[in-house]
Amino acid sequence: MSAAGPTRLLGQLFCILVGALGLGLLVTKGVLVPIGQWYEMHKARSESDLSQAFAIALAVQALCAVIGGWLGNRLFRRCRRKRLAASSRR
């Protein structure tokens, strides 16, 4: 295995991690927290309602992390493909 192999793997893992954390934080801070605060103040009638809303928010956050990781991987592959195409033209 050449030195480019581990470097490429680390770059790909970094892109996946950044995508997962980025989309997860964006959705959490931009969507889930405001909706959760509104729901707690206006609609929740008991602790059971709040615990159900919390479970749904965790599921949405996990789904966003998976989608963000997938998007980060796609971005890495697209950039790598462009770089390889540009280097093969030279």
PDB file of C-alpha atoms in Angstrom:
ATOM      1  CA  MET A   1       0.000   0.000   0.000  1.00  0.00           C
ATOM      2  CA  SER A   2       1.405   3.367  -0.956  1.00  0.00           C
ATOM      3  CA  ALA A   3       1.502   6.444   1.249  1.00  0.00           C
ATOM      4  CA  ALA A   4      -1.451   7.898  -0.651  1.00  0.00           C
ATOM      5  CA  GLY A   5      -3.757   5.112   0.597  1.00  0.00           C
ATOM      6  CA  PRO A   6      -3.812   6.035   4.307  1.00  0.00           C
ATOM      7  CA  THR A   7      -3.905   9.732   3.467  1.00  0.00           C
ATOM      8  CA  ARG A   8      -6.884   9.231   1.178  1.00  0.00           C
ATOM      9  CA  LEU A   9      -8.645   7.166   3.843  1.00  0.00           C
ATOM     10  CA  LEU A  10      -8.047   9.814   6.498  1.00  0.00           C
ATOM     11  CA  GLY A  11      -9.318  12.515   4.144  1.00  0.00           C
ATOM     12  CA  GLN A  12     -12.422  10.515   3.374  1.00  0.00           C
ATOM     13  CA  LEU A  13     -13.110   9.835   7.065  1.00  0.00           C
ATOM     14  CA  PHE A  14     -12.579  13.520   7.812  1.00  0.00           C
ATOM     15  CA  CYS A  15     -15.107  14.531   5.136  1.00  0.00           C
ATOM     16  CA  ILE A  16     -17.641  12.017   6.446  1.00  0.00           C
ATOM     17  CA  LEU A  17     -17.182  13.260  10.015  1.00  0.00           C
ATOM     18  CA  VAL A  18     -17.425  16.927   9.049  1.00  0.00           C
ATOM     19  CA  GLY A  19     -20.538  16.259   6.978  1.00  0.00           C
ATOM     20  CA  ALA A  20     -22.217  14.297   9.762  1.00  0.00           C
ATOM     21  CA  LEU A  21     -21.396  16.812  12.481  1.00  0.00           C
ATOM     22  CA  GLY A  22     -22.141  19.796  10.267  1.00  0.00           C
ATOM     23  CA  LEU A  23     -25.588  18.710   9.174  1.00  0.00           C
ATOM     24  CA  GLY A  24     -26.383  17.339  12.633  1.00  0.00           C
ATOM     25  CA  LEU A  25     -25.510  20.617  14.334  1.00  0.00           C
ATOM     26  CA  LEU A  26     -27.216  22.715  11.673  1.00  0.00           C
ATOM     27  CA  VAL A  27     -30.496  20.814  12.018  1.00  0.00           C
ATOM     28  CA  THR A  28     -30.264  20.680  15.805  1.00  0.00           C
ATOM     29  CA  LYS A  29     -29.553  24.373  16.348  1.00  0.00           C
ATOM     30  CA  GLY A  30     -31.622  25.682  13.459  1.00  0.00           C
ATOM     31  CA  VAL A  31     -34.680  23.437  13.575  1.00  0.00           C
ATOM     32  CA  LEU A  32     -34.965  21.042  16.507  1.00  0.00           C
ATOM     33  CA  VAL A  33     -34.166  23.422  19.380  1.00  0.00           C
ATOM     34  CA  PRO A  34     -36.619  26.158  18.319  1.00  0.00           C
ATOM     35  CA  ILE A  35     -39.363  23.621  17.616  1.00  0.00           C
ATOM     36  CA  GLY A  36     -38.674  21.859  20.917  1.00  0.00           C
ATOM     37  CA  GLN A  37     -38.869  25.083  22.890  1.00  0.00           C
ATOM     38  CA  TRP A  38     -42.099  26.081  21.180  1.00  0.00           C
ATOM     39  CA  TYR A  39     -43.593  22.624  21.774  1.00  0.00           C
ATOM     40  CA  GLU A  40     -42.593  22.684  25.444  1.00  0.00           C
ATOM     41  CA  MET A  41     -44.172  26.080  26.012  1.00  0.00           C
ATOM     42  CA  HIS A  42     -47.358  25.731  23.949  1.00  0.00           C
ATOM     43  CA  LYS A  43     -48.359  22.133  23.294  1.00  0.00           C
ATOM     44  CA  ALA A  44     -46.844  19.723  25.843  1.00  0.00           C
ATOM     45  CA  ARG A  45     -49.297  18.635  28.500  1.00  0.00           C
ATOM     46  CA  SER A  46     -47.153  16.232  30.499  1.00  0.00           C
ATOM     47  CA  GLU A  47     -43.671  14.781  30.947  1.00  0.00           C
ATOM     48  CA  SER A  48     -44.726  11.928  28.669  1.00  0.00           C
ATOM     49  CA  ASP A  49     -45.282  14.377  25.814  1.00  0.00           C
ATOM     50  CA  LEU A  50     -41.828  15.864  26.377  1.00  0.00           C
ATOM     51  CA  SER A  51     -40.130  12.473  26.495  1.00  0.00           C
ATOM     52  CA  GLN A  52     -41.793  11.457  23.216  1.00  0.00           C
ATOM     53  CA  ALA A  53     -40.700  14.719  21.597  1.00  0.00           C
ATOM     54  CA  PHE A  54     -37.155  14.154  22.875  1.00  0.00           C
ATOM     55  CA  ALA A  55     -37.075  10.635  21.414  1.00  0.00           C
ATOM     56  CA  ILE A  56     -38.294  11.936  18.053  1.00  0.00           C
ATOM     57  CA  ALA A  57     -35.660  14.706  18.115  1.00  0.00           C
ATOM     58  CA  LEU A  58     -32.919  12.136  18.805  1.00  0.00           C
ATOM     59  CA  ALA A  59     -34.093  10.005  15.895  1.00  0.00           C
ATOM     60  CA  VAL A  60     -34.140  13.030  13.568  1.00  0.00           C
ATOM     61  CA  GLN A  61     -30.668  14.050  14.734  1.00  0.00           C
ATOM     62  CA  ALA A  62     -29.302  10.536  14.125  1.00  0.00           C
ATOM     63  CA  LEU A  63     -30.851  10.469  10.667  1.00  0.00           C
ATOM     64  CA  CYS A  64     -29.322  13.865   9.859  1.00  0.00           C
ATOM     65  CA  ALA A  65     -25.905  12.626  10.997  1.00  0.00           C
ATOM     66  CA  VAL A  66     -26.164   9.638   8.656  1.00  0.00           C
ATOM     67  CA  ILE A  67     -27.295  11.816   5.745  1.00  0.00           C
ATOM     68  CA  GLY A  68     -24.556  14.354   6.495  1.00  0.00           C
ATOM     69  CA  GLY A  69     -21.927  11.607   6.484  1.00  0.00           C
ATOM     70  CA  TRP A  70     -23.236  10.347   3.156  1.00  0.00           C
ATOM     71  CA  LEU A  71     -23.110  13.869   1.710  1.00  0.00           C
ATOM     72  CA  GLY A  72     -19.561  14.341   3.014  1.00  0.00           C
ATOM     73  CA  ASN A  73     -18.518  11.091   1.353  1.00  0.00           C
ATOM     74  CA  ARG A  74     -20.098  12.163  -1.946  1.00  0.00           C
ATOM     75  CA  LEU A  75     -18.324  15.506  -1.781  1.00  0.00           C
ATOM     76  CA  PHE A  76     -14.991  13.794  -1.138  1.00  0.00           C
ATOM     77  CA  ARG A  77     -15.469  11.407  -4.051  1.00  0.00           C
ATOM     78  CA  ARG A  78     -16.516  14.216  -6.393  1.00  0.00           C
ATOM     79  CA  CYS A  79     -13.469  16.322  -5.481  1.00  0.00           C
ATOM     80  CA  ARG A  80     -11.185  13.318  -5.860  1.00  0.00           C
ATOM     81  CA  ARG A  81     -12.668  12.495  -9.277  1.00  0.00           C
ATOM     82  CA  LYS A  82     -12.120  16.098 -10.449  1.00  0.00           C
ATOM     83  CA  ARG A  83      -8.549  16.054  -9.159  1.00  0.00           C
ATOM     84  CA  LEU A  84      -7.802  12.777 -10.927  1.00  0.00           C
ATOM     85  CA  ALA A  85      -9.361  14.046 -14.159  1.00  0.00           C
ATOM     86  CA  ALA A  86      -7.336  17.241 -13.999  1.00  0.00           C
ATOM     87  CA  SER A  87      -4.092  15.362 -13.366  1.00  0.00           C
ATOM     88  CA  SER A  88      -4.747  12.915 -16.223  1.00  0.00           C
ATOM     89  CA  ARG A  89      -5.179  15.807 -18.711  1.00  0.00           C
ATOM     90  CA  ARG A  90      -1.672  17.087 -18.023  1.00  0.00           C
TER      91      ARG A  90
END
